[in-house]
Coordinates of C-alpha atoms in Angstrom, one line a residue:
M1 CA -23.5 4.5 -12.4
K2 CA -22.0 6.4 -10.9
K3 CA -24.5 8.4 -8.2
I4 CA -27.8 9.1 -8.1
L5 CA -29.4 12.1 -6.7
V6 CA -33.0 12.2 -4.9
V7 CA -34.9 15.1 -6.3
G8 CA -37.6 16.5 -3.5
G9 CA -40.4 14.0 -2.7
D10 CA -42.4 13.1 0.1
E11 CA -41.8 10.1 2.6
R12 CA -41.5 8.2 -0.5
A13 CA -38.4 9.8 -1.4
V14 CA -36.7 9.1 2.0
H15 CA -37.3 5.8 2.0
L16 CA -36.4 6.2 -1.8
A17 CA -32.9 7.0 -0.8
S18 CA -32.4 5.2 1.9
L19 CA -33.2 2.2 -0.4
L20 CA -30.3 2.8 -3.0
E21 CA -27.9 4.0 0.2
S22 CA -28.5 0.1 1.6
A23 CA -28.7 -1.8 -1.5
G24 CA -24.3 -0.1 -2.5
Y25 CA -25.4 2.3 -4.6
E26 CA -24.1 6.5 -3.7
V27 CA -26.9 8.4 -3.1
G28 CA -27.6 12.2 -2.6
T29 CA -30.7 14.2 -1.7
I30 CA -32.3 17.8 -2.4
G31 CA -35.7 18.9 -0.2
L32 CA -35.5 15.9 1.8
E33 CA -32.4 16.7 4.1
T34 CA -32.3 20.4 5.8
G35 CA -29.7 22.1 4.4
D36 CA -28.3 18.8 1.7
E37 CA -28.8 21.1 -1.6
K38 CA -24.6 22.2 0.0
T39 CA -24.1 18.9 -0.2
A40 CA -25.8 18.0 -3.2
E41 CA -22.8 18.0 -6.2
I42 CA -25.2 18.0 -8.7
D43 CA -23.5 18.2 -11.3
Q44 CA -22.0 14.5 -10.5
A45 CA -24.9 12.5 -10.7
D46 CA -25.8 10.1 -13.0
L47 CA -29.3 8.9 -12.6
L48 CA -31.8 12.2 -11.1
L49 CA -34.7 10.7 -9.1
F50 CA -37.2 13.6 -9.5
P51 CA -41.1 12.5 -7.8
Y52 CA -43.7 10.4 -8.6
P53 CA -46.4 12.3 -9.6
F54 CA -44.5 15.1 -11.0
A55 CA -47.5 17.6 -8.7
M56 CA -45.7 21.2 -9.1
K57 CA -46.9 23.8 -7.0
N58 CA -46.4 27.4 -7.4
D59 CA -44.0 26.2 -9.8
C60 CA -41.5 24.1 -8.0
V61 CA -40.8 20.7 -6.7
P62 CA -42.6 19.7 -3.8
T63 CA -40.3 19.0 -0.9
Y64 CA -40.1 17.1 2.0
T65 CA -38.0 20.1 4.0
G66 CA -40.7 22.5 2.6
L67 CA -37.5 24.3 0.5
T68 CA -37.7 26.0 -2.3
L69 CA -36.4 24.1 -5.5
H70 CA -37.9 25.3 -8.8
P71 CA -36.9 22.3 -12.0
S72 CA -34.1 24.6 -13.6
D73 CA -32.5 25.0 -10.0
V74 CA -31.1 21.1 -10.8
L75 CA -31.4 21.1 -14.4
D76 CA -28.9 23.8 -15.1
H77 CA -26.6 22.0 -12.9
V78 CA -27.3 18.3 -14.2
K79 CA -24.4 17.2 -16.7
S80 CA -24.9 16.4 -19.8
D81 CA -25.3 12.8 -20.4
A82 CA -27.3 12.1 -17.5
I83 CA -30.1 10.4 -17.0
I84 CA -33.1 11.9 -15.1
L85 CA -36.7 9.7 -13.2
S86 CA -39.5 11.4 -13.1
G87 CA -43.6 11.7 -13.3
Q88 CA -45.2 13.2 -16.4
G89 CA -45.3 16.7 -16.6
I90 CA -41.2 17.9 -16.5
D91 CA -40.0 17.1 -19.9
S92 CA -41.0 20.9 -21.1
Y93 CA -38.1 21.9 -18.8
V94 CA -35.6 19.2 -20.0
L95 CA -36.6 20.1 -23.7
A96 CA -35.3 23.1 -22.6
Q97 CA -31.7 22.2 -21.1
N98 CA -31.5 19.7 -24.5
E99 CA -32.4 22.3 -26.7
S100 CA -29.5 24.6 -25.2
G101 CA -27.0 21.9 -26.5
K102 CA -27.3 19.4 -23.2
H103 CA -28.3 15.1 -24.1
I104 CA -30.3 14.3 -21.1
T105 CA -32.6 10.6 -21.4
L106 CA -36.2 11.2 -19.6
C107 CA -37.1 8.2 -18.5
Y108 CA -40.9 7.9 -16.4
Y109 CA -42.3 5.7 -14.1
A110 CA -45.3 4.9 -15.4
G111 CA -43.5 3.7 -18.0
S112 CA -43.6 0.2 -16.0
D113 CA -46.0 -1.7 -15.8
A114 CA -44.8 -3.1 -13.4
F115 CA -44.5 -0.2 -11.4
L116 CA -48.4 1.3 -12.5
Q117 CA -49.5 -2.4 -11.1
M118 CA -47.9 -2.2 -7.6
N119 CA -48.5 1.3 -7.4
A120 CA -52.5 1.1 -8.0
D121 CA -52.4 -2.6 -5.4
I122 CA -50.3 -0.2 -2.8
S123 CA -53.2 2.8 -3.5
A124 CA -56.2 -0.1 -3.9
E125 CA -55.3 -1.5 -0.5
A126 CA -54.9 2.0 1.4
S127 CA -58.5 3.3 -0.1
V128 CA -60.4 -0.4 1.8
Y129 CA -58.9 0.6 4.3
E130 CA -59.6 4.7 4.9
A131 CA -63.1 3.6 3.9
M132 CA -63.4 1.0 6.5
Q133 CA -62.1 4.0 8.6
R134 CA -64.4 6.8 7.8
T135 CA -67.1 4.4 8.0
K136 CA -66.5 2.8 11.1
K137 CA -68.0 -0.7 9.3
T138 CA -66.8 -3.4 7.4
I139 CA -66.9 -3.7 3.6
M140 CA -69.3 -7.7 4.4
N141 CA -73.0 -7.3 3.3
M142 CA -72.4 -3.9 2.1
T143 CA -73.2 -3.1 -1.7
V144 CA -70.2 -0.4 -3.0
L145 CA -69.6 1.2 -6.2
V146 CA -66.3 1.5 -7.3
I147 CA -66.2 3.9 -9.8
G148 CA -63.4 3.4 -13.3
Y149 CA -61.9 -0.2 -13.6
G150 CA -58.6 0.9 -14.6
L151 CA -55.5 -0.4 -13.0
F152 CA -56.5 1.4 -9.5
G153 CA -60.3 0.1 -9.9
R154 CA -59.8 -3.4 -11.0
A155 CA -57.6 -3.4 -7.6
T156 CA -59.4 -1.9 -5.1
A157 CA -62.5 -3.9 -7.0
R158 CA -61.0 -7.0 -6.5
R159 CA -60.2 -6.3 -2.6
L160 CA -64.2 -5.3 -2.1
K161 CA -65.3 -8.2 -3.4
A162 CA -62.7 -10.7 -1.4
L163 CA -63.6 -9.0 2.0
G164 CA -67.5 -10.3 1.6
A165 CA -68.9 -6.8 -0.1
A166 CA -72.9 -7.8 -0.8
D167 CA -72.3 -6.1 -4.1
V168 CA -69.2 -4.8 -6.0
W169 CA -71.3 -2.3 -9.0
V170 CA -68.4 -1.0 -11.2
A171 CA -69.2 2.2 -13.6
A172 CA -67.6 2.4 -16.7
R173 CA -68.2 4.8 -19.5
R174 CA -67.4 2.4 -22.3
E175 CA -68.5 -1.0 -22.5
Q176 CA -65.6 -3.7 -22.7
P177 CA -64.2 -2.8 -18.7
R178 CA -67.7 -3.9 -17.8
I179 CA -67.5 -6.5 -19.5
Q180 CA -64.3 -7.3 -18.5
A181 CA -65.5 -6.1 -14.8
Q182 CA -68.5 -8.6 -14.7
N183 CA -66.0 -11.4 -15.8
D184 CA -64.4 -10.4 -13.1
G185 CA -67.6 -11.1 -11.1
M186 CA -68.8 -8.3 -10.1
R187 CA -72.0 -5.9 -11.6
A188 CA -71.0 -3.6 -14.1
I189 CA -73.3 -0.5 -15.0
A190 CA -72.7 2.9 -17.3
I191 CA -71.9 5.6 -15.8
A192 CA -75.1 7.4 -17.3
D193 CA -77.0 5.3 -15.4
M194 CA -75.6 4.9 -12.1
P195 CA -78.6 7.5 -10.4
S196 CA -80.9 4.0 -11.2
I197 CA -78.4 2.8 -7.9
A198 CA -77.3 5.4 -6.2
E199 CA -80.4 4.9 -3.2
R200 CA -78.5 1.6 -2.6
I201 CA -75.3 2.1 -1.6
A202 CA -72.7 2.7 1.0
I203 CA -69.7 3.8 -0.5
I204 CA -68.0 5.2 -3.4
L205 CA -65.1 5.1 -4.6
N206 CA -64.1 7.4 -7.3
T207 CA -60.8 6.9 -9.7
V208 CA -61.9 9.1 -13.1
P209 CA -60.3 12.3 -13.1
A210 CA -63.6 13.9 -14.8
H211 CA -67.0 15.1 -13.3
V212 CA -68.7 11.7 -13.8
M213 CA -70.5 11.7 -10.3
E214 CA -73.5 14.4 -12.1
R215 CA -76.2 16.2 -9.8
S216 CA -78.7 13.8 -10.4
F217 CA -76.6 10.7 -8.6
L218 CA -75.2 12.8 -6.4
N219 CA -79.1 14.0 -5.2
A220 CA -80.7 9.9 -5.0
L221 CA -77.8 8.8 -2.6
S222 CA -78.6 8.0 0.8
K223 CA -77.7 10.7 3.1
E224 CA -75.1 8.3 5.4
A225 CA -73.4 7.3 1.7
C226 CA -69.7 8.0 1.5
I227 CA -67.9 9.3 -1.4
L228 CA -64.1 8.3 -1.3
E229 CA -62.6 10.6 -3.8
L230 CA -59.3 8.8 -5.0
A231 CA -58.6 10.7 -8.6
S232 CA -56.8 13.9 -9.3
A233 CA -58.4 17.1 -9.8
P234 CA -60.4 18.0 -10.9
Y235 CA -62.0 15.2 -9.2
G236 CA -65.7 12.8 -10.1
F237 CA -67.6 15.8 -8.9
A238 CA -68.8 19.7 -9.3
K239 CA -68.0 21.1 -6.5
A240 CA -70.9 23.6 -6.5
D241 CA -73.3 20.2 -6.7
A242 CA -71.8 19.1 -3.8
E243 CA -72.1 22.2 -2.2
S244 CA -76.1 22.7 -3.0
L245 CA -77.1 19.0 -1.8
D246 CA -74.8 19.3 1.6
I247 CA -72.5 16.6 0.5
H248 CA -69.3 16.0 1.8
P249 CA -66.5 13.7 -0.7
L250 CA -63.7 12.5 1.0
I251 CA -60.7 14.2 -1.5
L252 CA -57.9 10.9 -0.9
P253 CA -54.9 12.0 -2.8
A254 CA -51.2 10.7 -2.4
L255 CA -52.5 7.4 -1.3
P256 CA -49.0 5.7 -1.3
A257 CA -47.4 7.9 0.5
K258 CA -49.8 7.9 3.4
Y259 CA -50.1 4.8 3.6
A260 CA -47.1 2.8 2.4
P261 CA -44.9 4.6 2.2
H262 CA -42.2 2.8 2.8
T263 CA -43.5 -0.7 0.1
A264 CA -44.1 2.6 -2.1
A265 CA -40.8 3.8 -2.4
Q266 CA -40.0 0.3 -3.1
A267 CA -42.4 0.4 -6.2
L268 CA -40.6 3.2 -7.6
M269 CA -36.8 1.8 -7.1
N270 CA -37.9 -1.0 -8.8
V271 CA -37.9 1.1 -11.8
A272 CA -35.2 3.0 -11.3
T273 CA -32.8 -0.5 -10.6
E274 CA -34.5 -1.5 -14.2
L275 CA -33.3 1.7 -16.0
I276 CA -29.5 1.6 -13.7
A277 CA -29.3 -2.1 -14.6
E278 CA -30.4 -1.3 -19.2
A279 CA -28.3 1.2 -18.9
S280 CA -25.4 -1.0 -18.0
K281 CA -25.7 -2.6 -21.1

């Protein structure tokens, strides 16, 4: 593995490039430093690292410098046997290249369980920090609700419990995660039953990217309740319901990048170096 090219991204990508250079790799960037696209030498890159998550805006890869960068601006010039590591969403662009005769290997950050866990832990720590910042209170003795009990939800609930929350409720559709939450020392409830506990909840942390907070639940919340929306679009609430009830959930995307970009970059690097080691065998 001779050269690595970090393509677009946010502050995590800037730190990722620096970490890789410090580890002795030859690293180029596009969209992370002004003018770096002129010296990127795309056709020389053995491994290209696209952003995680791969969230395009106006059909362009997000860049730190604001450079307009379409995936084809890069992929049209990659060598035939290049390896790409990315968030999910780039597959159709890579497929088009391979249909034209290239043999690009596509790998996903999300294919690494260790990465997913580390990313969930960073996000959980950030969400607890945001909860305290927004309420100006400690978590101790609060009653809180975490919606969803995947890696992120579980990591968040555990931190809230460790900080002394009076009750940590976990809402999930399926019985299995509710049983898991109870085994972890939480209180569990079906999402459909959330209105029954709404009035006692001080902070709601939603990790489910679907409209799980129905109007009946929102209407039953106390006026002082704080809703932290931690999921991606379409989010856990209907905009019309929230507006009509004068409720303003705090939408908090990309917490790892905002809260701990250096640690988040290390999580990305761990996957990249594992891939490099595997490719070198």
